[in-house]
mmCIF file with all atom_site columns, C-alpha atoms in Angstrom:
data_model
loop_
_atom_site.group_PDB
_atom_site.id
_atom_site.type_symbol
_atom_site.label_atom_id
_atom_site.label_alt_id
_atom_site.label_comp_id
_atom_site.label_asym_id
_atom_site.label_entity_id
_atom_site.label_seq_id
_atom_site.pdbx_PDB_ins_code
_atom_site.Cartn_x
_atom_site.Cartn_y
_atom_site.Cartn_z
_atom_site.occupancy
_atom_site.B_iso_or_equiv
_atom_site.pdbx_formal_charge
_atom_site.auth_seq_id
_atom_site.auth_comp_id
_atom_site.auth_asym_id
_atom_site.auth_atom_id
_atom_site.pdbx_PDB_model_num
ATOM 1   C CA . GLY A 1 1   ? 99.301  248.660 176.173 1.00 0.00 ? 1   GLY A CA 1
ATOM 2   C CA . GLN A 1 2   ? 100.309 245.146 175.254 1.00 0.00 ? 2   GLN A CA 1
ATOM 3   C CA . GLN A 1 3   ? 97.996  243.434 172.821 1.00 0.00 ? 3   GLN A CA 1
ATOM 4   C CA . VAL A 1 4   ? 97.950  239.695 172.027 1.00 0.00 ? 4   VAL A CA 1
ATOM 5   C CA . MET A 1 5   ? 96.059  238.524 169.051 1.00 0.00 ? 5   MET A CA 1
ATOM 6   C CA . GLN A 1 6   ? 95.270  234.955 167.995 1.00 0.00 ? 6   GLN A CA 1
ATOM 7   C CA . ILE A 1 7   ? 94.171  233.579 164.633 1.00 0.00 ? 7   ILE A CA 1
ATOM 8   C CA . PRO A 1 8   ? 91.956  232.032 163.635 1.00 0.00 ? 8   PRO A CA 1
ATOM 9   C CA . GLN A 1 9   ? 89.208  233.140 165.899 1.00 0.00 ? 9   GLN A CA 1
ATOM 10  C CA . TYR A 1 10  ? 87.257  229.918 165.268 1.00 0.00 ? 10  TYR A CA 1
ATOM 11  C CA . GLN A 1 11  ? 87.918  226.664 163.558 1.00 0.00 ? 11  GLN A CA 1
ATOM 12  C CA . HIS A 1 12  ? 85.666  223.651 162.949 1.00 0.00 ? 12  HIS A CA 1
ATOM 13  C CA . VAL A 1 13  ? 87.455  220.435 161.966 1.00 0.00 ? 13  VAL A CA 1
ATOM 14  C CA . GLN A 1 14  ? 86.547  216.792 161.433 1.00 0.00 ? 14  GLN A CA 1
ATOM 15  C CA . GLU A 1 15  ? 88.041  214.345 163.999 1.00 0.00 ? 15  GLU A CA 1
ATOM 16  C CA . GLY A 1 16  ? 91.418  213.231 162.790 1.00 0.00 ? 16  GLY A CA 1
ATOM 17  C CA . GLU A 1 17  ? 92.304  216.493 161.055 1.00 0.00 ? 17  GLU A CA 1
ATOM 18  C CA . ASP A 1 18  ? 95.150  218.711 162.237 1.00 0.00 ? 18  ASP A CA 1
ATOM 19  C CA . PHE A 1 19  ? 94.634  222.116 163.885 1.00 0.00 ? 19  PHE A CA 1
ATOM 20  C CA . THR A 1 20  ? 96.965  225.091 164.417 1.00 0.00 ? 20  THR A CA 1
ATOM 21  C CA . THR A 1 21  ? 96.447  228.405 166.257 1.00 0.00 ? 21  THR A CA 1
ATOM 22  C CA . TYR A 1 22  ? 98.792  231.331 166.052 1.00 0.00 ? 22  TYR A CA 1
ATOM 23  C CA . CYS A 1 23  ? 99.518  233.901 168.670 1.00 0.00 ? 23  CYS A CA 1
ATOM 24  C CA . ASN A 1 24  ? 101.083 237.355 168.143 1.00 0.00 ? 24  ASN A CA 1
ATOM 25  C CA . SER A 1 25  ? 102.067 239.847 170.739 1.00 0.00 ? 25  SER A CA 1
ATOM 26  C CA . SER A 1 26  ? 102.647 243.548 170.128 1.00 0.00 ? 26  SER A CA 1
ATOM 27  C CA . THR A 1 27  ? 105.547 243.482 172.540 1.00 0.00 ? 27  THR A CA 1
ATOM 28  C CA . THR A 1 28  ? 108.405 241.083 173.248 1.00 0.00 ? 28  THR A CA 1
ATOM 29  C CA . LEU A 1 29  ? 107.522 238.482 175.910 1.00 0.00 ? 29  LEU A CA 1
ATOM 30  C CA . SER A 1 30  ? 109.605 236.977 178.696 1.00 0.00 ? 30  SER A CA 1
ATOM 31  C CA . ASN A 1 31  ? 107.677 233.686 178.301 1.00 0.00 ? 31  ASN A CA 1
ATOM 32  C CA . ILE A 1 32  ? 104.543 232.368 176.687 1.00 0.00 ? 32  ILE A CA 1
ATOM 33  C CA . GLN A 1 33  ? 101.973 230.128 178.315 1.00 0.00 ? 33  GLN A CA 1
ATOM 34  C CA . TRP A 1 34  ? 99.094  228.246 176.758 1.00 0.00 ? 34  TRP A CA 1
ATOM 35  C CA . TYR A 1 35  ? 95.790  227.528 178.405 1.00 0.00 ? 35  TYR A CA 1
ATOM 36  C CA . LYS A 1 36  ? 92.719  225.530 177.385 1.00 0.00 ? 36  LYS A CA 1
ATOM 37  C CA . GLN A 1 37  ? 89.218  226.481 178.442 1.00 0.00 ? 37  GLN A CA 1
ATOM 38  C CA . ARG A 1 38  ? 86.395  223.938 177.966 1.00 0.00 ? 38  ARG A CA 1
ATOM 39  C CA . PRO A 1 39  ? 82.943  225.309 177.316 1.00 0.00 ? 39  PRO A CA 1
ATOM 40  C CA . GLY A 1 40  ? 81.534  226.513 180.661 1.00 0.00 ? 40  GLY A CA 1
ATOM 41  C CA . GLY A 1 41  ? 84.920  225.945 182.386 1.00 0.00 ? 41  GLY A CA 1
ATOM 42  C CA . HIS A 1 42  ? 87.903  227.972 183.477 1.00 0.00 ? 42  HIS A CA 1
ATOM 43  C CA . PRO A 1 43  ? 91.276  228.257 181.771 1.00 0.00 ? 43  PRO A CA 1
ATOM 44  C CA . VAL A 1 44  ? 93.599  225.333 182.580 1.00 0.00 ? 44  VAL A CA 1
ATOM 45  C CA . PHE A 1 45  ? 97.381  225.544 182.088 1.00 0.00 ? 45  PHE A CA 1
ATOM 46  C CA . LEU A 1 46  ? 98.891  223.468 179.322 1.00 0.00 ? 46  LEU A CA 1
ATOM 47  C CA . ILE A 1 47  ? 102.509 224.480 178.977 1.00 0.00 ? 47  ILE A CA 1
ATOM 48  C CA . GLN A 1 48  ? 105.077 227.260 179.203 1.00 0.00 ? 48  GLN A CA 1
ATOM 49  C CA . LEU A 1 49  ? 107.885 228.166 176.831 1.00 0.00 ? 49  LEU A CA 1
ATOM 50  C CA . VAL A 1 50  ? 110.673 230.448 177.920 1.00 0.00 ? 50  VAL A CA 1
ATOM 51  C CA . LYS A 1 51  ? 113.531 230.263 175.374 1.00 0.00 ? 51  LYS A CA 1
ATOM 52  C CA . SER A 1 52  ? 113.674 231.921 171.994 1.00 0.00 ? 52  SER A CA 1
ATOM 53  C CA . GLY A 1 53  ? 112.818 229.294 169.334 1.00 0.00 ? 53  GLY A CA 1
ATOM 54  C CA . GLU A 1 54  ? 111.807 226.742 171.868 1.00 0.00 ? 54  GLU A CA 1
ATOM 55  C CA . VAL A 1 55  ? 109.658 223.744 170.765 1.00 0.00 ? 55  VAL A CA 1
ATOM 56  C CA . LYS A 1 56  ? 107.813 221.463 173.219 1.00 0.00 ? 56  LYS A CA 1
ATOM 57  C CA . LYS A 1 57  ? 105.588 218.483 172.666 1.00 0.00 ? 57  LYS A CA 1
ATOM 58  C CA . GLN A 1 58  ? 102.817 216.953 174.749 1.00 0.00 ? 58  GLN A CA 1
ATOM 59  C CA . LYS A 1 59  ? 101.579 213.830 173.036 1.00 0.00 ? 59  LYS A CA 1
ATOM 60  C CA . ARG A 1 60  ? 99.589  215.167 170.017 1.00 0.00 ? 60  ARG A CA 1
ATOM 61  C CA . LEU A 1 61  ? 100.261 218.874 170.934 1.00 0.00 ? 61  LEU A CA 1
ATOM 62  C CA . THR A 1 62  ? 103.279 220.773 169.642 1.00 0.00 ? 62  THR A CA 1
ATOM 63  C CA . PHE A 1 63  ? 104.139 224.193 170.968 1.00 0.00 ? 63  PHE A CA 1
ATOM 64  C CA . GLN A 1 64  ? 106.590 226.645 169.482 1.00 0.00 ? 64  GLN A CA 1
ATOM 65  C CA . PHE A 1 65  ? 107.954 230.068 170.672 1.00 0.00 ? 65  PHE A CA 1
ATOM 66  C CA . GLY A 1 66  ? 109.199 232.370 167.982 1.00 0.00 ? 66  GLY A CA 1
ATOM 67  C CA . GLU A 1 67  ? 112.777 233.539 167.660 1.00 0.00 ? 67  GLU A CA 1
ATOM 68  C CA . ALA A 1 68  ? 111.865 237.087 168.426 1.00 0.00 ? 68  ALA A CA 1
ATOM 69  C CA . LYS A 1 69  ? 109.708 235.992 171.459 1.00 0.00 ? 69  LYS A CA 1
ATOM 70  C CA . LYS A 1 70  ? 106.730 237.892 170.041 1.00 0.00 ? 70  LYS A CA 1
ATOM 71  C CA . ASN A 1 71  ? 104.803 234.927 168.528 1.00 0.00 ? 71  ASN A CA 1
ATOM 72  C CA . SER A 1 72  ? 103.877 231.337 169.268 1.00 0.00 ? 72  SER A CA 1
ATOM 73  C CA . SER A 1 73  ? 101.864 228.499 167.800 1.00 0.00 ? 73  SER A CA 1
ATOM 74  C CA . LEU A 1 74  ? 100.021 225.500 169.013 1.00 0.00 ? 74  LEU A CA 1
ATOM 75  C CA . HIS A 1 75  ? 99.558  222.557 166.633 1.00 0.00 ? 75  HIS A CA 1
ATOM 76  C CA . ILE A 1 76  ? 97.344  219.567 167.368 1.00 0.00 ? 76  ILE A CA 1
ATOM 77  C CA . THR A 1 77  ? 97.826  216.470 165.261 1.00 0.00 ? 77  THR A CA 1
ATOM 78  C CA . ALA A 1 78  ? 94.840  214.240 164.583 1.00 0.00 ? 78  ALA A CA 1
ATOM 79  C CA . THR A 1 79  ? 92.271  216.094 166.659 1.00 0.00 ? 79  THR A CA 1
ATOM 80  C CA . GLN A 1 80  ? 89.886  214.255 168.875 1.00 0.00 ? 80  GLN A CA 1
ATOM 81  C CA . THR A 1 81  ? 86.476  215.333 170.238 1.00 0.00 ? 81  THR A CA 1
ATOM 82  C CA . THR A 1 82  ? 88.145  215.815 173.637 1.00 0.00 ? 82  THR A CA 1
ATOM 83  C CA . ASP A 1 83  ? 90.216  218.627 172.100 1.00 0.00 ? 83  ASP A CA 1
ATOM 84  C CA . VAL A 1 84  ? 87.085  220.838 171.932 1.00 0.00 ? 84  VAL A CA 1
ATOM 85  C CA . GLY A 1 85  ? 87.494  224.160 173.725 1.00 0.00 ? 85  GLY A CA 1
ATOM 86  C CA . THR A 1 86  ? 89.084  227.531 173.401 1.00 0.00 ? 86  THR A CA 1
ATOM 87  C CA . TYR A 1 87  ? 92.859  227.848 173.421 1.00 0.00 ? 87  TYR A CA 1
ATOM 88  C CA . PHE A 1 88  ? 94.498  230.960 174.821 1.00 0.00 ? 88  PHE A CA 1
ATOM 89  C CA . CYS A 1 89  ? 98.093  232.108 174.786 1.00 0.00 ? 89  CYS A CA 1
ATOM 90  C CA . ALA A 1 90  ? 99.248  234.402 177.545 1.00 0.00 ? 90  ALA A CA 1
ATOM 91  C CA . GLY A 1 91  ? 102.490 236.077 178.400 1.00 0.00 ? 91  GLY A CA 1
ATOM 92  C CA . PRO A 1 92  ? 104.052 238.873 180.380 1.00 0.00 ? 92  PRO A CA 1
ATOM 93  C CA . PRO A 1 93  ? 105.924 241.615 178.630 1.00 0.00 ? 93  PRO A CA 1
ATOM 94  C CA . ARG A 1 94  ? 109.704 241.367 178.896 1.00 0.00 ? 94  ARG A CA 1
ATOM 95  C CA . ASN A 1 95  ? 111.294 243.369 181.670 1.00 0.00 ? 95  ASN A CA 1
ATOM 96  C CA . THR A 1 96  ? 108.070 243.890 183.749 1.00 0.00 ? 96  THR A CA 1
ATOM 97  C CA . GLY A 1 97  ? 109.748 242.270 186.702 1.00 0.00 ? 97  GLY A CA 1
ATOM 98  C CA . PHE A 1 98  ? 106.641 240.307 187.566 1.00 0.00 ? 98  PHE A CA 1
ATOM 99  C CA . GLN A 1 99  ? 104.359 237.772 185.863 1.00 0.00 ? 99  GLN A CA 1
ATOM 100 C CA . LYS A 1 100 ? 101.757 240.095 184.288 1.00 0.00 ? 100 LYS A CA 1
ATOM 101 C CA . LEU A 1 101 ? 99.737  237.531 182.401 1.00 0.00 ? 101 LEU A CA 1
ATOM 102 C CA . VAL A 1 102 ? 97.992  239.139 179.381 1.00 0.00 ? 102 VAL A CA 1
ATOM 103 C CA . PHE A 1 103 ? 95.737  236.734 177.553 1.00 0.00 ? 103 PHE A CA 1
ATOM 104 C CA . GLY A 1 104 ? 95.272  236.530 173.859 1.00 0.00 ? 104 GLY A CA 1
ATOM 105 C CA . THR A 1 105 ? 91.941  236.735 172.069 1.00 0.00 ? 105 THR A CA 1
ATOM 106 C CA . GLY A 1 106 ? 91.646  232.929 171.875 1.00 0.00 ? 106 GLY A CA 1
ATOM 107 C CA . THR A 1 107 ? 90.900  230.372 169.205 1.00 0.00 ? 107 THR A CA 1
ATOM 108 C CA . ARG A 1 108 ? 87.728  228.307 169.575 1.00 0.00 ? 108 ARG A CA 1
ATOM 109 C CA . LEU A 1 109 ? 88.090  224.752 168.306 1.00 0.00 ? 109 LEU A CA 1
ATOM 110 C CA . LEU A 1 110 ? 85.065  222.545 167.453 1.00 0.00 ? 110 LEU A CA 1
ATOM 111 C CA . VAL A 1 111 ? 85.701  218.971 166.481 1.00 0.00 ? 111 VAL A CA 1
ATOM 112 C CA . SER A 1 112 ? 83.008  216.882 164.784 1.00 0.00 ? 112 SER A CA 1
ATOM 113 C CA . PRO A 1 113 ? 83.104  213.086 165.091 1.00 0.00 ? 113 PRO A CA 1
ATOM 114 C CA . GLU B 2 1   ? 95.985  220.276 197.184 1.00 0.00 ? 1   GLU B CA 1
ATOM 115 C CA . ALA B 2 2   ? 92.916  222.578 197.360 1.00 0.00 ? 2   ALA B CA 1
ATOM 116 C CA . GLY B 2 3   ? 92.327  224.783 194.329 1.00 0.00 ? 3   GLY B CA 1
ATOM 117 C CA . VAL B 2 4   ? 91.347  228.453 194.038 1.00 0.00 ? 4   VAL B CA 1
ATOM 118 C CA . ALA B 2 5   ? 87.996  229.027 195.650 1.00 0.00 ? 5   ALA B CA 1
ATOM 119 C CA . GLN B 2 6   ? 85.557  231.665 194.431 1.00 0.00 ? 6   GLN B CA 1
ATOM 120 C CA . SER B 2 7   ? 82.102  232.666 195.583 1.00 0.00 ? 7   SER B CA 1
ATOM 121 C CA . PRO B 2 8   ? 79.369  233.130 194.676 1.00 0.00 ? 8   PRO B CA 1
ATOM 122 C CA . ARG B 2 9   ? 79.244  231.029 191.472 1.00 0.00 ? 9   ARG B CA 1
ATOM 123 C CA . TYR B 2 10  ? 76.368  233.092 190.030 1.00 0.00 ? 10  TYR B CA 1
ATOM 124 C CA . LYS B 2 11  ? 74.977  236.542 190.758 1.00 0.00 ? 11  LYS B CA 1
ATOM 125 C CA . ILE B 2 12  ? 72.147  238.539 189.194 1.00 0.00 ? 12  ILE B CA 1
ATOM 126 C CA . ILE B 2 13  ? 71.713  242.157 190.127 1.00 0.00 ? 13  ILE B CA 1
ATOM 127 C CA . GLU B 2 14  ? 70.044  245.288 188.705 1.00 0.00 ? 14  GLU B CA 1
ATOM 128 C CA . LYS B 2 15  ? 72.088  248.059 187.203 1.00 0.00 ? 15  LYS B CA 1
ATOM 129 C CA . ARG B 2 16  ? 73.308  250.625 189.674 1.00 0.00 ? 16  ARG B CA 1
ATOM 130 C CA . GLN B 2 17  ? 73.390  248.070 192.477 1.00 0.00 ? 17  GLN B CA 1
ATOM 131 C CA . SER B 2 18  ? 76.619  246.961 194.099 1.00 0.00 ? 18  SER B CA 1
ATOM 132 C CA . VAL B 2 19  ? 78.155  243.458 194.194 1.00 0.00 ? 19  VAL B CA 1
ATOM 133 C CA . ALA B 2 20  ? 81.192  241.790 195.713 1.00 0.00 ? 20  ALA B CA 1
ATOM 134 C CA . PHE B 2 21  ? 83.129  238.664 194.720 1.00 0.00 ? 21  PHE B CA 1
ATOM 135 C CA . TRP B 2 22  ? 85.420  236.699 196.987 1.00 0.00 ? 22  TRP B CA 1
ATOM 136 C CA . CYS B 2 23  ? 88.519  234.648 196.131 1.00 0.00 ? 23  CYS B CA 1
ATOM 137 C CA . ASN B 2 24  ? 90.668  232.390 198.242 1.00 0.00 ? 24  ASN B CA 1
ATOM 138 C CA . PRO B 2 25  ? 93.918  231.408 196.397 1.00 0.00 ? 25  PRO B CA 1
ATOM 139 C CA . ILE B 2 26  ? 95.920  228.318 196.725 1.00 0.00 ? 26  ILE B CA 1
ATOM 140 C CA . SER B 2 27  ? 97.745  228.314 200.075 1.00 0.00 ? 27  SER B CA 1
ATOM 141 C CA . GLY B 2 28  ? 101.134 229.942 199.830 1.00 0.00 ? 28  GLY B CA 1
ATOM 142 C CA . HIS B 2 29  ? 100.516 231.604 196.496 1.00 0.00 ? 29  HIS B CA 1
ATOM 143 C CA . ALA B 2 30  ? 101.908 235.092 196.566 1.00 0.00 ? 30  ALA B CA 1
ATOM 144 C CA . THR B 2 31  ? 100.414 236.395 193.337 1.00 0.00 ? 31  THR B CA 1
ATOM 145 C CA . LEU B 2 32  ? 96.655  236.830 192.800 1.00 0.00 ? 32  LEU B CA 1
ATOM 146 C CA . TYR B 2 33  ? 94.913  237.982 189.632 1.00 0.00 ? 33  TYR B CA 1
ATOM 147 C CA . TRP B 2 34  ? 91.390  239.133 188.904 1.00 0.00 ? 34  TRP B CA 1
ATOM 148 C CA . TYR B 2 35  ? 90.189  238.787 185.312 1.00 0.00 ? 35  TYR B CA 1
ATOM 149 C CA . GLN B 2 36  ? 86.987  239.811 183.560 1.00 0.00 ? 36  GLN B CA 1
ATOM 150 C CA . GLN B 2 37  ? 85.906  237.477 180.801 1.00 0.00 ? 37  GLN B CA 1
ATOM 151 C CA . ILE B 2 38  ? 83.105  238.681 178.568 1.00 0.00 ? 38  ILE B CA 1
ATOM 152 C CA . LEU B 2 39  ? 81.363  235.936 176.607 1.00 0.00 ? 39  LEU B CA 1
ATOM 153 C CA . GLY B 2 40  ? 83.383  235.003 173.456 1.00 0.00 ? 40  GLY B CA 1
ATOM 154 C CA . GLN B 2 41  ? 86.457  236.958 174.543 1.00 0.00 ? 41  GLN B CA 1
ATOM 155 C CA . GLY B 2 42  ? 89.723  236.306 176.281 1.00 0.00 ? 42  GLY B CA 1
ATOM 156 C CA . PRO B 2 43  ? 90.229  237.044 179.989 1.00 0.00 ? 43  PRO B CA 1
ATOM 157 C CA . LYS B 2 44  ? 91.011  240.702 180.574 1.00 0.00 ? 44  LYS B CA 1
ATOM 158 C CA . LEU B 2 45  ? 93.341  241.412 183.473 1.00 0.00 ? 45  LEU B CA 1
ATOM 159 C CA . LEU B 2 46  ? 91.773  243.777 185.942 1.00 0.00 ? 46  LEU B CA 1
ATOM 160 C CA . ILE B 2 47  ? 94.212  243.776 188.857 1.00 0.00 ? 47  ILE B CA 1
ATOM 161 C CA . GLN B 2 48  ? 97.253  241.839 190.063 1.00 0.00 ? 48  GLN B CA 1
ATOM 162 C CA . PHE B 2 49  ? 98.420  241.567 193.631 1.00 0.00 ? 49  PHE B CA 1
ATOM 163 C CA . GLN B 2 50  ? 101.798 240.467 194.911 1.00 0.00 ? 50  GLN B CA 1
ATOM 164 C CA . ASN B 2 51  ? 101.154 239.479 198.503 1.00 0.00 ? 51  ASN B CA 1
ATOM 165 C CA . ASN B 2 52  ? 98.943  242.348 199.741 1.00 0.00 ? 52  ASN B CA 1
ATOM 166 C CA . GLY B 2 53  ? 100.329 244.968 197.390 1.00 0.00 ? 53  GLY B CA 1
ATOM 167 C CA . VAL B 2 54  ? 98.962  246.007 193.970 1.00 0.00 ? 54  VAL B CA 1
ATOM 168 C CA . VAL B 2 55  ? 101.514 245.521 191.165 1.00 0.00 ? 55  VAL B CA 1
ATOM 169 C CA . ASP B 2 56  ? 99.124  246.326 188.241 1.00 0.00 ? 56  ASP B CA 1
ATOM 170 C CA . ASP B 2 57  ? 95.694  247.834 188.069 1.00 0.00 ? 57  ASP B CA 1
ATOM 171 C CA . SER B 2 58  ? 96.109  249.706 184.819 1.00 0.00 ? 58  SER B CA 1
ATOM 172 C CA . GLN B 2 59  ? 92.848  248.157 183.367 1.00 0.00 ? 59  GLN B CA 1
ATOM 173 C CA . LEU B 2 60  ? 90.717  248.433 186.414 1.00 0.00 ? 60  LEU B CA 1
ATOM 174 C CA . PRO B 2 61  ? 87.848  250.952 185.984 1.00 0.00 ? 61  PRO B CA 1
ATOM 175 C CA . LYS B 2 62  ? 88.589  252.623 189.248 1.00 0.00 ? 62  LYS B CA 1
ATOM 176 C CA . ASP B 2 63  ? 85.542  254.863 189.218 1.00 0.00 ? 63  ASP B CA 1
ATOM 177 C CA . ARG B 2 64  ? 83.376  251.754 189.927 1.00 0.00 ? 64  ARG B CA 1
ATOM 178 C CA . PHE B 2 65  ? 85.643  248.794 190.622 1.00 0.00 ? 65  PHE B CA 1
ATOM 179 C CA . SER B 2 66  ? 87.759  248.257 193.720 1.00 0.00 ? 66  SER B CA 1
ATOM 180 C CA . ALA B 2 67  ? 89.740  245.281 195.014 1.00 0.00 ? 67  ALA B CA 1
ATOM 181 C CA . GLU B 2 68  ? 91.682  244.460 198.101 1.00 0.00 ? 68  GLU B CA 1
ATOM 182 C CA . ARG B 2 69  ? 93.755  241.674 199.404 1.00 0.00 ? 69  ARG B CA 1
ATOM 183 C CA . LEU B 2 70  ? 94.093  242.081 203.161 1.00 0.00 ? 70  LEU B CA 1
ATOM 184 C CA . LYS B 2 71  ? 96.859  240.085 204.867 1.00 0.00 ? 71  LYS B CA 1
ATOM 185 C CA . GLY B 2 72  ? 97.952  238.813 201.470 1.00 0.00 ? 72  GLY B CA 1
ATOM 186 C CA . VAL B 2 73  ? 95.607  235.885 201.306 1.00 0.00 ? 73  VAL B CA 1
ATOM 187 C CA . ASP B 2 74  ? 91.892  236.272 200.457 1.00 0.00 ? 74  ASP B CA 1
ATOM 188 C CA . SER B 2 75  ? 90.819  238.959 198.020 1.00 0.00 ? 75  SER B CA 1
ATOM 189 C CA . THR B 2 76  ? 87.545  240.724 197.262 1.00 0.00 ? 76  THR B CA 1
ATOM 190 C CA . LEU B 2 77  ? 86.498  242.494 194.111 1.00 0.00 ? 77  LEU B CA 1
ATOM 191 C CA . LYS B 2 78  ? 83.691  245.044 194.317 1.00 0.00 ? 78  LYS B CA 1
ATOM 192 C CA . ILE B 2 79  ? 81.627  246.805 191.646 1.00 0.00 ? 79  ILE B CA 1
ATOM 193 C CA . GLN B 2 80  ? 79.642  249.855 192.684 1.00 0.00 ? 80  GLN B CA 1
ATOM 194 C CA . PRO B 2 81  ? 77.487  250.888 190.832 1.00 0.00 ? 81  PRO B CA 1
ATOM 195 C CA . ALA B 2 82  ? 77.127  248.064 188.332 1.00 0.00 ? 82  ALA B CA 1
ATOM 196 C CA . LYS B 2 83  ? 76.426  248.714 184.644 1.00 0.00 ? 83  LYS B CA 1
ATOM 197 C CA . LEU B 2 84  ? 74.873  246.406 182.039 1.00 0.00 ? 84  LEU B CA 1
ATOM 198 C CA . GLU B 2 85  ? 78.265  246.032 180.369 1.00 0.00 ? 85  GLU B CA 1
ATOM 199 C CA . ASP B 2 86  ? 79.763  244.549 183.523 1.00 0.00 ? 86  ASP B CA 1
ATOM 200 C CA . SER B 2 87  ? 77.921  241.295 182.748 1.00 0.00 ? 87  SER B CA 1
ATOM 201 C CA . ALA B 2 88  ? 80.738  238.764 182.517 1.00 0.00 ? 88  ALA B CA 1
ATOM 202 C CA . VAL B 2 89  ? 82.569  235.929 184.315 1.00 0.00 ? 89  VAL B CA 1
ATOM 203 C CA . TYR B 2 90  ? 84.946  237.165 186.923 1.00 0.00 ? 90  TYR B CA 1
ATOM 204 C CA . LEU B 2 91  ? 87.891  234.817 187.260 1.00 0.00 ? 91  LEU B CA 1
ATOM 205 C CA . CYS B 2 92  ? 90.407  234.689 190.067 1.00 0.00 ? 92  CYS B CA 1
ATOM 206 C CA . ALA B 2 93  ? 93.778  233.083 189.555 1.00 0.00 ? 93  ALA B CA 1
ATOM 207 C CA . SER B 2 94  ? 96.851  232.623 191.655 1.00 0.00 ? 94  SER B CA 1
ATOM 208 C CA . THR B 2 95  ? 100.563 231.601 191.239 1.00 0.00 ? 95  THR B CA 1
ATOM 209 C CA . THR B 2 96  ? 103.437 230.989 193.529 1.00 0.00 ? 96  THR B CA 1
ATOM 210 C CA . GLY B 2 97  ? 104.890 234.358 192.425 1.00 0.00 ? 97  GLY B CA 1
ATOM 211 C CA . GLY B 2 98  ? 107.828 235.447 190.384 1.00 0.00 ? 98  GLY B CA 1
ATOM 212 C CA . LEU B 2 99  ? 108.338 234.764 186.711 1.00 0.00 ? 99  LEU B CA 1
ATOM 213 C CA . ASN B 2 100 ? 107.736 231.623 184.820 1.00 0.00 ? 100 ASN B CA 1
ATOM 214 C CA . THR B 2 101 ? 104.946 230.221 187.017 1.00 0.00 ? 101 THR B CA 1
ATOM 215 C CA . GLU B 2 102 ? 101.663 228.754 185.858 1.00 0.00 ? 102 GLU B CA 1
ATOM 216 C CA . ALA B 2 103 ? 98.372  230.309 186.939 1.00 0.00 ? 103 ALA B CA 1
ATOM 217 C CA . PHE B 2 104 ? 95.650  228.251 188.672 1.00 0.00 ? 104 PHE B CA 1
ATOM 218 C CA . PHE B 2 105 ? 92.125  229.548 188.061 1.00 0.00 ? 105 PHE B CA 1
ATOM 219 C CA . GLY B 2 106 ? 89.022  229.333 190.151 1.00 0.00 ? 106 GLY B CA 1
ATOM 220 C CA . GLN B 2 107 ? 85.679  228.300 188.729 1.00 0.00 ? 107 GLN B CA 1
ATOM 221 C CA . GLY B 2 108 ? 84.654  231.989 188.375 1.00 0.00 ? 108 GLY B CA 1
ATOM 222 C CA . THR B 2 109 ? 81.622  234.066 189.252 1.00 0.00 ? 109 THR B CA 1
ATOM 223 C CA . ARG B 2 110 ? 79.146  234.629 186.456 1.00 0.00 ? 110 ARG B CA 1
ATOM 224 C CA . LEU B 2 111 ? 77.626  238.133 186.925 1.00 0.00 ? 111 LEU B CA 1
ATOM 225 C CA . THR B 2 112 ? 74.465  239.169 185.116 1.00 0.00 ? 112 THR B CA 1
ATOM 226 C CA . VAL B 2 113 ? 73.414  242.815 185.348 1.00 0.00 ? 113 VAL B CA 1
ATOM 227 C CA . VAL B 2 114 ? 69.786  243.498 184.315 1.00 0.00 ? 114 VAL B CA 1
#
C-alpha cells in the first residue's frame, strides 16, 4: 500500500533558526496537504497544494509540491516558539476517485527560546 | 460553526473487554474518517465513509474492529475484544467530500488498554 515518509523524524532548533521537513510518497499523489499537531492536540489543516511544482507561502511558511507529485517540503523561516509541534503531510493516491488521506510519519519540531 | 465532536475523551479498559467510540462530524460533511494514532506516530487510516457507505477499510483489523455510519451522519467505532496494542488516540475527521478538501479533526479519544 501507499507509504508516506518524512524526514527528519525530529529536529530541535534555536528560536530564529530555519527549519525544513521533507515528505516522500511511494505513489503519485493527486494533492498534498500539510497539518500541524500541537502536543496533546489534534491535527489542524495548514495548506493544500494541487499542481505539479506548486509553491505556496503563508507568512514564514513556504510549501512546495514536487514536479512528479510524489514529494513535498515545508520550510519555516526564523522559527518561533509557537511553531512547536509535529508537522504531517498527507495525500491521496492519484486516481483513487476519493480523498483517501494517508498521513506521513511526521516531523516533530522543538524550538528553544 | 460547530466542529467535529468525539466522545468519550478518555477511556481505560482491561484487555479482552470491548469499547465503543462515537463521532459527530461537521454538519453536511459527507466524508468521515477514523484514524488510529499511536504515541509518536502519524495517524493511521482505519476506515473512510462517504455518506453511509464504506469507501476504504483496507487497514481496519476486521477480526476485532468494526465501524458504522448509520444515516450518513454520526459514526461509531468498536473494538471487541481489545488488546494491549490498541492503546492509542482514536481520531475522527470529516470533510465536505470529493477531492481537494481539507479535513477537520475532533479532539480524539485516548484509549488505554491495561
